[in-house]
mmCIF file of C-alpha atoms and ligand atoms in Angstrom:
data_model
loop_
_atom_site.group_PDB
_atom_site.id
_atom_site.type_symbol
_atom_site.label_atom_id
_atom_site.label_comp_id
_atom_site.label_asym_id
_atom_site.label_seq_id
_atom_site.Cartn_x
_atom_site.Cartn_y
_atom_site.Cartn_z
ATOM 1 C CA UNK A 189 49.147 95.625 -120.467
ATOM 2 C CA UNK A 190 52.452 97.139 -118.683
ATOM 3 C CA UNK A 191 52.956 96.524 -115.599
ATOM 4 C CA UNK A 192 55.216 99.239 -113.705
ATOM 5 C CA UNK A 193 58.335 97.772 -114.127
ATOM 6 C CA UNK A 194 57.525 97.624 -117.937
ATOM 7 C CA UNK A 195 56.683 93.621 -118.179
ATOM 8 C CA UNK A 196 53.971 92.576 -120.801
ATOM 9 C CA UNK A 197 51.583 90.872 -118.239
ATOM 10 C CA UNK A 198 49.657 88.887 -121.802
ATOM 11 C CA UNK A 199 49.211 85.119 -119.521
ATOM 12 C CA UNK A 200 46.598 83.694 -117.262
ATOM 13 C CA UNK A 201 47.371 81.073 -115.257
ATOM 14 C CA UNK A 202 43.833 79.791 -113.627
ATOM 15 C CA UNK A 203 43.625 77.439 -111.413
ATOM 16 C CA UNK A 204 40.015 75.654 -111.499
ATOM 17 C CA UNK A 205 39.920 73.579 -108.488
ATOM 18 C CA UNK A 206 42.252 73.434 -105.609
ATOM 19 C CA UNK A 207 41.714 69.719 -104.462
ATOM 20 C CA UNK A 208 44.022 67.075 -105.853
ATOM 21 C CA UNK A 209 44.235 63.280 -106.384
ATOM 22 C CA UNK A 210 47.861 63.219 -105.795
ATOM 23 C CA UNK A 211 49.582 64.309 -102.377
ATOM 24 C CA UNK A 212 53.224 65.182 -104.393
ATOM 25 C CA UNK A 213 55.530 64.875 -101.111
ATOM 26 C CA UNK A 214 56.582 68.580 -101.903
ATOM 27 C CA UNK A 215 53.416 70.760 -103.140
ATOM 28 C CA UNK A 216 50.405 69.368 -100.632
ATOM 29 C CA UNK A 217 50.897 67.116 -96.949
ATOM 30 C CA UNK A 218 50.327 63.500 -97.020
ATOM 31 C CA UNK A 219 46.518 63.794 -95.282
ATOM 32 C CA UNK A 220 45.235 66.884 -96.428
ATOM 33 C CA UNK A 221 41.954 67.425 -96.985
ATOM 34 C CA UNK A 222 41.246 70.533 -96.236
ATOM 35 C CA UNK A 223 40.433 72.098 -99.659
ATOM 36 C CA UNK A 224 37.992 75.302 -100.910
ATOM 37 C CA UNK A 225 34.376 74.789 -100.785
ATOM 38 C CA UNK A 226 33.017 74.153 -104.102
ATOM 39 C CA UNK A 227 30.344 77.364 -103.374
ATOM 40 C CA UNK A 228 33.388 79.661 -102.902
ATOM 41 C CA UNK A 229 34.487 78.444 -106.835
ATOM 42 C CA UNK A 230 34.189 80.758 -109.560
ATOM 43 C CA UNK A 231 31.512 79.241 -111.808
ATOM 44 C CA UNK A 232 32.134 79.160 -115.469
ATOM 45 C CA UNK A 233 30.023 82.076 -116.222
ATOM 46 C CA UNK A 234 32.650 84.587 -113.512
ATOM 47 C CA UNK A 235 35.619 82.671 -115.123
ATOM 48 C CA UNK A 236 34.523 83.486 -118.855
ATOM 49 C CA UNK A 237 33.676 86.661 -117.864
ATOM 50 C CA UNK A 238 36.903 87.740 -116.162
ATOM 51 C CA UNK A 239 38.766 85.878 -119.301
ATOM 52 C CA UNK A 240 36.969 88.239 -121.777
ATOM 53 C CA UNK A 241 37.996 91.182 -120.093
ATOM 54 C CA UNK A 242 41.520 90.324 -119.778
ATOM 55 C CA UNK A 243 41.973 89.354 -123.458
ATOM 56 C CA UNK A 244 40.722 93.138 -124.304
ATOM 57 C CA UNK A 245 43.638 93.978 -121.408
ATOM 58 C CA UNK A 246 46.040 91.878 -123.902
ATOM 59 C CA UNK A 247 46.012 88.565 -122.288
ATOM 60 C CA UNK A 248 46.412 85.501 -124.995
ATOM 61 C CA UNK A 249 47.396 82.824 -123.210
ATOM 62 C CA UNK A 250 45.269 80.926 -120.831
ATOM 63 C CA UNK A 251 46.683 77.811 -118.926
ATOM 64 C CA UNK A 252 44.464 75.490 -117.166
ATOM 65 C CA UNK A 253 45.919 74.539 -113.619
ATOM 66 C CA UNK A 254 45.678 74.077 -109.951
ATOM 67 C CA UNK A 255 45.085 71.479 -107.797
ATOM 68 C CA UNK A 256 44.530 68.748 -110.952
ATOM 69 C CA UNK A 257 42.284 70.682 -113.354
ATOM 70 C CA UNK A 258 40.886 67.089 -114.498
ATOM 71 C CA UNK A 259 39.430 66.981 -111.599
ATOM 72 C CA UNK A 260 36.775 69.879 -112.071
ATOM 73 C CA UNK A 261 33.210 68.477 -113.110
ATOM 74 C CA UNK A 262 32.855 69.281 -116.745
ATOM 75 C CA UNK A 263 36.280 71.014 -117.231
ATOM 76 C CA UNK A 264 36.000 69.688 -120.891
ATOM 77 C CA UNK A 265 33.210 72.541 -121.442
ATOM 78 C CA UNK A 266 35.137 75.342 -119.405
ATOM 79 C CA UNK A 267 38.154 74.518 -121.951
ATOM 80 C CA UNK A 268 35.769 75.130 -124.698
ATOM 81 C CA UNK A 269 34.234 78.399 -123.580
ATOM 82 C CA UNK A 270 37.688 79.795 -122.664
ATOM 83 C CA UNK A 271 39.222 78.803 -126.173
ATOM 84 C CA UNK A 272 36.639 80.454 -128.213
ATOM 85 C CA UNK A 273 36.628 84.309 -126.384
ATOM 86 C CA UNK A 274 38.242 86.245 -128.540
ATOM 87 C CA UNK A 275 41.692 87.058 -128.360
ATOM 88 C CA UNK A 276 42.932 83.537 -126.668
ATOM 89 C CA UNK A 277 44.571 82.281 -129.066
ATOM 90 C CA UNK A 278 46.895 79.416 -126.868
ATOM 91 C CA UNK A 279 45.356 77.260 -124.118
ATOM 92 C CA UNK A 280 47.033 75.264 -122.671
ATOM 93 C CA UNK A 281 46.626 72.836 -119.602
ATOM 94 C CA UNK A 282 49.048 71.300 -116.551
ATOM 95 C CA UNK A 283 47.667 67.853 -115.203
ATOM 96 C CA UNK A 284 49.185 64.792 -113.568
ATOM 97 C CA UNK A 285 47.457 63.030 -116.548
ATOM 98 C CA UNK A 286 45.549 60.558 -113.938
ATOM 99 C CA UNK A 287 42.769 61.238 -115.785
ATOM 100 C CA UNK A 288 43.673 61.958 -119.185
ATOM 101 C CA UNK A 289 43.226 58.777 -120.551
ATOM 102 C CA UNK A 290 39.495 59.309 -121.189
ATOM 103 C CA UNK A 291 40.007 63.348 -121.274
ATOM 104 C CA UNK A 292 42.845 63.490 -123.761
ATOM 105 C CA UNK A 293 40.573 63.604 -126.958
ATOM 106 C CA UNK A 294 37.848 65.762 -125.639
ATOM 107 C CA UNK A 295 39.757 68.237 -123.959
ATOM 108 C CA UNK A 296 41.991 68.150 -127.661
ATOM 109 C CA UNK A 297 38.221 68.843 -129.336
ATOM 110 C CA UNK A 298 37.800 71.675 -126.929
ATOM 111 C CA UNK A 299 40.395 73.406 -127.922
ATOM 112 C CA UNK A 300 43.550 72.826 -125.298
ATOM 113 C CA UNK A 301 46.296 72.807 -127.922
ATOM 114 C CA UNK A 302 49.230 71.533 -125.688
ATOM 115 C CA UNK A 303 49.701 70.115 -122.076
ATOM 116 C CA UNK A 304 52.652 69.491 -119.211
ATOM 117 C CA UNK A 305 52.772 66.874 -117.287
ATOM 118 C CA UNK A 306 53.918 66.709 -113.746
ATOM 119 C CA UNK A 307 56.343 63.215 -113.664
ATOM 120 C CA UNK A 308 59.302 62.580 -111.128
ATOM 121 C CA UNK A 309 60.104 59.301 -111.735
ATOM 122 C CA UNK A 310 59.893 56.123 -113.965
ATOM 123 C CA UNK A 311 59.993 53.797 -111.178
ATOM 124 C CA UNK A 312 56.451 52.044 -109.431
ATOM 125 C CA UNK A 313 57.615 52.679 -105.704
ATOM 126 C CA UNK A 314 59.070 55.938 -106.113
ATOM 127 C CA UNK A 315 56.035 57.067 -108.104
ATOM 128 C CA UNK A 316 54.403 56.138 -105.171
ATOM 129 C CA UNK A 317 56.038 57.788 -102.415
ATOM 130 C CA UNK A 318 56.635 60.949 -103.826
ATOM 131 C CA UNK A 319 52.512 60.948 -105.297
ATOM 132 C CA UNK A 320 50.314 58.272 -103.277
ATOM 133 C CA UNK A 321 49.634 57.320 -106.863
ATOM 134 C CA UNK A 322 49.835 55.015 -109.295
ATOM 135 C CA UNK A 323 52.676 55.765 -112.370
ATOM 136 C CA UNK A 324 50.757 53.225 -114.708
ATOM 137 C CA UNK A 325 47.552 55.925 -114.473
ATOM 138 C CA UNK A 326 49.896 58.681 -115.359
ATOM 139 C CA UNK A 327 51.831 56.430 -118.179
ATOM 140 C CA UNK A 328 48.627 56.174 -120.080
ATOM 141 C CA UNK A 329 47.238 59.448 -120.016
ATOM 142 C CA UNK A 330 50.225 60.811 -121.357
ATOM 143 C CA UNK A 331 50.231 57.619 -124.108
ATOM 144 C CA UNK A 332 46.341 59.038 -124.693
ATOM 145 C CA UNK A 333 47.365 62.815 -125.056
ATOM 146 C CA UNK A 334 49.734 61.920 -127.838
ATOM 147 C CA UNK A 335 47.105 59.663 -129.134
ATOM 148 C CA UNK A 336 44.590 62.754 -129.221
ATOM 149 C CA UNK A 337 47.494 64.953 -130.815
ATOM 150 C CA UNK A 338 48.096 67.125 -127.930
ATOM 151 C CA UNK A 339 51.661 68.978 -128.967
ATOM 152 C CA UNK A 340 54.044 69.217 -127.345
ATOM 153 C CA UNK A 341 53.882 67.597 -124.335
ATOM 154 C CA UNK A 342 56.017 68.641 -121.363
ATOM 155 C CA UNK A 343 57.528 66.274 -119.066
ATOM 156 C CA UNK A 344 57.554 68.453 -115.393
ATOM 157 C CA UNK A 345 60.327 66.266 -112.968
ATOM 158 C CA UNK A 346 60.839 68.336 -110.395
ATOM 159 C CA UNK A 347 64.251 67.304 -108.784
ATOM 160 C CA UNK A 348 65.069 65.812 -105.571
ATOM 161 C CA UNK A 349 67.888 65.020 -103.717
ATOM 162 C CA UNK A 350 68.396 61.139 -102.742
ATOM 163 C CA UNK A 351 64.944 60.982 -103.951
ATOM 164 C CA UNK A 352 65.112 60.914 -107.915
ATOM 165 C CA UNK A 353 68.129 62.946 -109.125
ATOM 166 C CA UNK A 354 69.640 59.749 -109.974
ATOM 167 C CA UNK A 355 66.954 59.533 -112.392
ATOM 168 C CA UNK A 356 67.369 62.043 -114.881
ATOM 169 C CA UNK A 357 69.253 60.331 -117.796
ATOM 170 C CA UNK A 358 66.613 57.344 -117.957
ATOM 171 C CA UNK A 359 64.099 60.529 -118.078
ATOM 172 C CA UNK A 360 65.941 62.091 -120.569
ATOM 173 C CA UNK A 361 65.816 58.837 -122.878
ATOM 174 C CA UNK A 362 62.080 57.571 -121.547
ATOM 175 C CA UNK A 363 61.284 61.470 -123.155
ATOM 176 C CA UNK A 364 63.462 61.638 -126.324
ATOM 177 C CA UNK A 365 62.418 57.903 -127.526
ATOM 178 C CA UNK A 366 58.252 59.370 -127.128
ATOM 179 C CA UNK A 367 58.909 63.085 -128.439
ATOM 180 C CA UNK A 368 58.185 64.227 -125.040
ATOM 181 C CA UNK A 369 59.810 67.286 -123.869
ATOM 182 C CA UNK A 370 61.220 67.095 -120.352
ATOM 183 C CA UNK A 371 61.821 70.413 -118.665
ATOM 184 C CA UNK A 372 63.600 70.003 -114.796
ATOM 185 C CA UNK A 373 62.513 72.376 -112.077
ATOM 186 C CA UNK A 374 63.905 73.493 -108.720
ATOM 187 C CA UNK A 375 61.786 72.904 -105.563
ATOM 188 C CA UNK A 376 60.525 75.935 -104.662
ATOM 189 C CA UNK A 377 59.501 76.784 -100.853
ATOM 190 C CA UNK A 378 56.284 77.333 -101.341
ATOM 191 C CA UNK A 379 53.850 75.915 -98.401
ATOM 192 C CA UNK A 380 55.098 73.916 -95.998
ATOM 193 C CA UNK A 381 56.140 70.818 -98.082
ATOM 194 C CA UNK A 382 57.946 73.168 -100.388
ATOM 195 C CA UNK A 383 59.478 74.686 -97.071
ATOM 196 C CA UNK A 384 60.462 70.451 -96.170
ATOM 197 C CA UNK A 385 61.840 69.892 -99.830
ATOM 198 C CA UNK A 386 64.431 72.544 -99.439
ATOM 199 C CA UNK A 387 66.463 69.580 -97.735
ATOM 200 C CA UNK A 388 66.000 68.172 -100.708
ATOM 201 C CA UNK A 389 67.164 70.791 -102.869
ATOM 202 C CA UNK A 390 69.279 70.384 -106.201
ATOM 203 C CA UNK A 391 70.248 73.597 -108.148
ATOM 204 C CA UNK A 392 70.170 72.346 -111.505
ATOM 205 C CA UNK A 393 73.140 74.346 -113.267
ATOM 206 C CA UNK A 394 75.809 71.048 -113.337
ATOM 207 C CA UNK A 395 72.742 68.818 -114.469
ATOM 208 C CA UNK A 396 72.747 71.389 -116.919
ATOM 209 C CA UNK A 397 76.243 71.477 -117.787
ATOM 210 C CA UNK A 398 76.305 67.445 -117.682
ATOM 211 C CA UNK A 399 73.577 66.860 -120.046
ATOM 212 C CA UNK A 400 75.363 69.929 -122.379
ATOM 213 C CA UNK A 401 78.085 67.916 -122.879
ATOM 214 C CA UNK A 402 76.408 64.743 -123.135
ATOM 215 C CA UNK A 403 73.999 65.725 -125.797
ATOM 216 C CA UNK A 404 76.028 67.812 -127.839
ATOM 217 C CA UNK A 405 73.586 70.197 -127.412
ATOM 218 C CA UNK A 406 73.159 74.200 -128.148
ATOM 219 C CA UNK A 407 70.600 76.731 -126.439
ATOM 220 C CA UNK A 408 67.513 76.096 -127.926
ATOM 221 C CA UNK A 409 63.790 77.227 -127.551
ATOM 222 C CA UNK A 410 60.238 76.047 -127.301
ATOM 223 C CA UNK A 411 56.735 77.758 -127.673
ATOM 224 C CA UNK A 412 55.028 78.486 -124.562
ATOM 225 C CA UNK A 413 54.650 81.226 -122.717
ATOM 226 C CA UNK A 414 56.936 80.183 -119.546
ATOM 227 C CA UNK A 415 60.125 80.410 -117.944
ATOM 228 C CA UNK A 416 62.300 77.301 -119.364
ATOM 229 C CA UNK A 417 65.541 77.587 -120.327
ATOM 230 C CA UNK A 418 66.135 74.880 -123.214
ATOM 231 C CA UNK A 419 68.636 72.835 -124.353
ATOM 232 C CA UNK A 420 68.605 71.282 -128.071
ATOM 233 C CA UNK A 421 70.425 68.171 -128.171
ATOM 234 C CA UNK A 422 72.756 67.803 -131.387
ATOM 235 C CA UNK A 423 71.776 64.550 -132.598
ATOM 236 C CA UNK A 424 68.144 64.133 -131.796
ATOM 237 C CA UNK A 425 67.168 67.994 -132.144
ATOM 238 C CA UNK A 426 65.429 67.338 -128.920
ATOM 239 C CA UNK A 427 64.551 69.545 -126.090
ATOM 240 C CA UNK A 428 65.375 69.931 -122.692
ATOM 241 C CA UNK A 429 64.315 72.445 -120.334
ATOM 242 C CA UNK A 430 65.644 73.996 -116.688
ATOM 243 C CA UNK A 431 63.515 76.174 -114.910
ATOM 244 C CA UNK A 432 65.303 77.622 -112.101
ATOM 245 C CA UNK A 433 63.636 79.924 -109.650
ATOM 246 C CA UNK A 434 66.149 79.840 -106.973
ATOM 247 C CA UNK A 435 69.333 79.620 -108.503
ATOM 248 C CA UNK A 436 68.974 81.743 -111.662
ATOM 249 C CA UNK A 437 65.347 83.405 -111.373
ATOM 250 C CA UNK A 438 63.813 84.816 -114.401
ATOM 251 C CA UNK A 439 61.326 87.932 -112.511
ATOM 252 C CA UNK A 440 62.505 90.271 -114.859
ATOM 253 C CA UNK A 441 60.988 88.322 -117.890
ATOM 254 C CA UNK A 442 57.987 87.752 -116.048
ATOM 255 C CA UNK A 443 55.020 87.476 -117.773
ATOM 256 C CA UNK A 444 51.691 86.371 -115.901
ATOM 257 C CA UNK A 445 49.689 86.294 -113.248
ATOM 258 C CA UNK A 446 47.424 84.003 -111.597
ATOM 259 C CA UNK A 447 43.548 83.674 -110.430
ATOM 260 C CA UNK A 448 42.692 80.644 -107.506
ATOM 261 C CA UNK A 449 39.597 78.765 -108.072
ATOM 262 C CA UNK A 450 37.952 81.288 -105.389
ATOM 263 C CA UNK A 451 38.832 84.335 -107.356
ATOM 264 C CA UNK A 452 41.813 85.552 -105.798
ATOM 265 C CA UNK A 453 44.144 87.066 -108.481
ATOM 266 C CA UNK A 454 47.559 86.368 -106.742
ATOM 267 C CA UNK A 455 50.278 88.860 -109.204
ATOM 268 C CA UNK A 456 53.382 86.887 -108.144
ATOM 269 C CA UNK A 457 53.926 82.709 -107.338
ATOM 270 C CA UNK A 458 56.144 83.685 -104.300
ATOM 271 C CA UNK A 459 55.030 86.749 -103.182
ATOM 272 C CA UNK A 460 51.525 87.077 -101.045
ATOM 273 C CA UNK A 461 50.056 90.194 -103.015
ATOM 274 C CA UNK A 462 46.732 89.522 -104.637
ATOM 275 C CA UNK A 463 43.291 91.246 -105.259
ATOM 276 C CA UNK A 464 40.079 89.916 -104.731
ATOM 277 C CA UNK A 465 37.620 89.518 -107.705
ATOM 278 C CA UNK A 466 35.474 87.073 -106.668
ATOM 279 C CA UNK A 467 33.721 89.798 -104.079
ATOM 280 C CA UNK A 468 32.790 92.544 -107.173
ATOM 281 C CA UNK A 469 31.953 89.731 -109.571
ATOM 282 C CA UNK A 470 28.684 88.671 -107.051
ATOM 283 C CA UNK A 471 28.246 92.239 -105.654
ATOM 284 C CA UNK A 472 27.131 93.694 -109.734
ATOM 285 C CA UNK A 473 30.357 94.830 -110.639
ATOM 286 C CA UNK A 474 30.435 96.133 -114.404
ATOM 287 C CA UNK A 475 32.747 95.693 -116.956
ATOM 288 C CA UNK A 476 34.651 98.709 -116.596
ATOM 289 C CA UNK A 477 35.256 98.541 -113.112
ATOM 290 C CA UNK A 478 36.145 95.147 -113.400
ATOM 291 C CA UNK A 479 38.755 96.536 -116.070
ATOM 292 C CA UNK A 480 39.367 99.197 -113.702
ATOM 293 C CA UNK A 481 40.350 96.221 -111.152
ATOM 294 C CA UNK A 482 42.572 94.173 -113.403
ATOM 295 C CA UNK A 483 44.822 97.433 -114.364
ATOM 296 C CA UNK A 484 45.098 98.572 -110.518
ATOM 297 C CA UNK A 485 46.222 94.799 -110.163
ATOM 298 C CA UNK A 486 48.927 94.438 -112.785
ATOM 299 C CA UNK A 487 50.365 97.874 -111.742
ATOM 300 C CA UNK A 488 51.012 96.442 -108.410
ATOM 301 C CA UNK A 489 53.110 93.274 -109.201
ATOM 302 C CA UNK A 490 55.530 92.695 -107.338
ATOM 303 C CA UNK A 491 59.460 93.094 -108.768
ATOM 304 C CA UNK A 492 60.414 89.380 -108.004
ATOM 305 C CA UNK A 493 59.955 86.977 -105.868
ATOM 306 C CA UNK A 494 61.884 86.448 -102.564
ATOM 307 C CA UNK A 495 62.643 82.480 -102.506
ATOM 308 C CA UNK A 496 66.247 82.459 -101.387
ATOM 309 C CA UNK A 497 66.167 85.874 -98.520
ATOM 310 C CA UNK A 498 62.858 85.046 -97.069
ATOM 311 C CA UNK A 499 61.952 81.495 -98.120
ATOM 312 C CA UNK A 500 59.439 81.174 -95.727
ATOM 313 C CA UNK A 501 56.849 83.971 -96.048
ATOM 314 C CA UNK A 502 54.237 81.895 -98.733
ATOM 315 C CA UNK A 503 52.379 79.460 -96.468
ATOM 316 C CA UNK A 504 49.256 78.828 -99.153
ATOM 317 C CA UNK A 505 49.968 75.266 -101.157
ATOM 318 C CA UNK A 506 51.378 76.000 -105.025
ATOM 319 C CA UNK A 507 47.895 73.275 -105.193
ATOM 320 C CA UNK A 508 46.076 76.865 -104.390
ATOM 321 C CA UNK A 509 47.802 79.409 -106.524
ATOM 322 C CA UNK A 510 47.960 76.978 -109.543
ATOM 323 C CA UNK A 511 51.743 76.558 -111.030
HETATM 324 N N1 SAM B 273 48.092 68.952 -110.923
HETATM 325 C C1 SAM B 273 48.728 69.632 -112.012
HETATM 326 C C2 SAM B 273 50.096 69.061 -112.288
HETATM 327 O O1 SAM B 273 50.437 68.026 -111.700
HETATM 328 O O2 SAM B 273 50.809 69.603 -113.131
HETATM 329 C C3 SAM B 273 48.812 71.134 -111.852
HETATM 330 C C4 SAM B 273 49.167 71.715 -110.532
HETATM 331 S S1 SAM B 273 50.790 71.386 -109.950
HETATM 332 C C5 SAM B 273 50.754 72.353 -108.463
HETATM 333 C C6 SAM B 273 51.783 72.303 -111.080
HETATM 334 C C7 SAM B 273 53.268 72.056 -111.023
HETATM 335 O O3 SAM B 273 53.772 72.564 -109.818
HETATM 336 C C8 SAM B 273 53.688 70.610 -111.110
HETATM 337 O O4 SAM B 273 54.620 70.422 -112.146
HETATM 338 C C9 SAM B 273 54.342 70.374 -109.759
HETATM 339 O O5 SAM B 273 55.351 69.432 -109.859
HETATM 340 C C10 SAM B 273 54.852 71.748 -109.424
HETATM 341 N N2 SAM B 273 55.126 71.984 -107.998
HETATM 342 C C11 SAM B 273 54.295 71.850 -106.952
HETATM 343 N N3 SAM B 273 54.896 72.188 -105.799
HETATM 344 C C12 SAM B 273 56.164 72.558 -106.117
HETATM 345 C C13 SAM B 273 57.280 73.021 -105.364
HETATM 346 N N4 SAM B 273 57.238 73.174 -104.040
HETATM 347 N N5 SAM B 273 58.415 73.315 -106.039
HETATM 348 C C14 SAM B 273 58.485 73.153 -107.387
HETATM 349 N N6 SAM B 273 57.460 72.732 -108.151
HETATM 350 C C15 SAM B 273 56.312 72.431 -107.519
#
C-alpha cells in the first residue's frame, strides 16, 4: 500500500481508549476529564474487522496505544484477536506499565511480542509532578514485563528542560544495567500541554553527540517499525535511541497511520487530516468499500508534518490520536 508520495503505509497504530491514569504534564492537563464516551468506542468486533482488511492492504504491524491501552476492559482478549488475523505478524504495545504488573504475562500469552514504556525520570517527586503517579507502579510493571519475556523493552523519556534533562546519564545506566532500551524524544506541540512544553524544549542532537563520545558508540539499529535513530554503545553493545520530530524529522520515511478509539483514522500525528470509519462500519458498509475507504485514505497523507512553521494548528491531545 503506496501512498502518493511513494511511502509503504504497512503500520497501525490504534489507540483503544483515550482516557488515562496519568496526567503527563505535556500530553493531557492536570484535571482533565473530559474523555470519549465508551458507546462512541469501536468494539472489538469493528476493530478486528478494520485490522483484517488492512493486513490484505499490507499492514503487519499493529501497535496497541492511546490514552493507556491497559486501561481498556479486557484488552488482554483484543491483543489476542488482533495477533492471530492473518498477516500481523508484530504487535506490539505502548503503556505507562501502571498496570502491567498483573498484565505483563497475559498480554505476553496473547501474543504482544514487545512493549515501550513511557518513563521521564528515576526520581519519586519528579515522577510525580510530571505524571500525578506513582514511579514504584511503573518500576514493577516494567520488572513484570521482563519477567513475562516481553523483548525488547523501550524506555520512552521524553526530555525536558530544568525538568529532567539532567537526568539522562542515570537513565542511560538505570537502562543498560536491566537490558532496557532507552530511546529520547523531543516534545512535540501537540495539544495544548505539548503547545506549554515547547518552553521546555531540548533538541536532542548534543545529547546525542555527548553520549557518542561517551559510549564509544557507532550508529546502530533496532527492530520496530518506528522512527528512532540508534546509537550502539562500544562496550555494552547497547542501544540508545533519538527520535526527533522537530529538529531532524523523519516524514519522508514515514510509515503508518493511526485509528482513535472512536474510529477516526487520523493519516499524520501533526497534521489534522483524517477519515471517518466508525460512521460506514454501523451504517452496513461491506468489505470492499471499506477497502475502497482505506486506499482513498492512504492516498491522501499528508507530506509531513508542520511542527516547527505552524506549531499550533493540532489542538486534539497525542492521549487521542495514540503515539
Ligand atoms: N499511555 C501510553 C504510554 O504512556 O506510552 C501510550 C500513550 S502516550 C500518549 C504515547 C507516548 O507519547 C508516550 O511515550 C508519551 O511520553 C508521548 N507523548 C505524549 N505527549 C507528547 C508530546 N507532547 N511530545 C512528545 N511525546 C509525547
Amino acid at each position: 500500500m503506496l501512498d502518493s508520495f511513494g511511502r509503504k503505509i504497512e503500520y497501525l497504530r490504534l489507540s483503544v481508549t483515550d482516557r488515562c491514569d496519568l496526567r503527563c504534564q505535556y500530553c493531557l492537563p492536570k484535571k482533565f476529564n473530559h474523555f470519549l464516551e465508551p458507546e462512541s468506542w469501536l468494539t472489538f468486533d469493528e476493530i478486528e474487522r478494520v485490522i483484517r482488511l488492512f493486513s490484505e492492504l499490507g499492514v503487519q504491524r499493529i501497535r496497541l496505544t492511546g490514552g493507556e491501552p491497559l486501561t481498556r476492559k479486557n484488552i488482554v482478549e483484543l491483543a489476542q484477536r488482533i495477533s492471530t488475523v492473518e498477516g500481523i505478524d508484530d504487535l506490539s504495545l505502548s503503556t505507562n506499565a501502571t498496570r502491567l504488573q498483573h498484565l505483563a504475562k497475559p498480554l505476553k500469552a496473547a501474543g504482544v511480542s514487545r512493549i515501550n514504556v513511557s518513563l521521564d525520570t528515576l526520581d519519586n517527586a519528579n515522577y510525580r509532578r510530571i505524571t500525578g503517579g506513582l514511579l514504584d507502579k511503573a518500576l514493577s510493571g516494567i520488572d513484570a514485563a521482563y519477567e513475562a519475556g516481553l523483548s525488547p523493552i523501550k524506555i520512552n523519556m521524553v526530555l525536558m528542560k530544568g525538568i529532567n534533562d539532567h537526568e539522562v546519564d542515570e537513565m542511560v545506566t538505570f537502562c543498560m544495567a536491566r537490558n532496557l532500551t532507552l530511546r529520547l524524544i523531543e516534545t512535540m506541540p501537540i495539544g495544548e500541554p505539548g503547545f506549554e512544553a515547547t518552553a521546555q524544549y531540548v533538541n536532542l542532537q548534543s545529547i546525542e553527540n555527548r553520549l557518542a563520545k561517551k559510549f564509544a558508540a557507532v550508529p546502530g539499529h533496532m527492530p520496530g517499525g518506528g522512527p528512532a535513530r540508534y546509537l550502539k554503545a562500544g562496550e555494552s553493545g547497547a542501544h540508545i535511541g533519538f527520535i526527533t520530530p522537530k529538529s531532524q524529522h523523519f516524514c519522508e520515511t514515514c510509515n503508518r497511520v493511526r485509528l482513535t478509539a472512536d474510529g477516526q483514522l487520523y493519516l499524520c500525528l501533526g497534521q489534522n487530516d483524517k477519515v471517518d470509519l466508525a460512521t460506514p462500519l454501523r451504517t452496513g458498509v461491506t468489505d470492499d468499500g471499506l477497502l475502497n475507504i482505506l486506499e482513498q485514505a492512504i492516498l491522501a497523507k499528508p507530506e509531513k508534518h508542520e511542527f516547527n512553521d505552524k506549531p499550533y494548528q493540532v489542538l486534539r491531545f497525542m492521549s487521542t490520536t495514540g503515539g
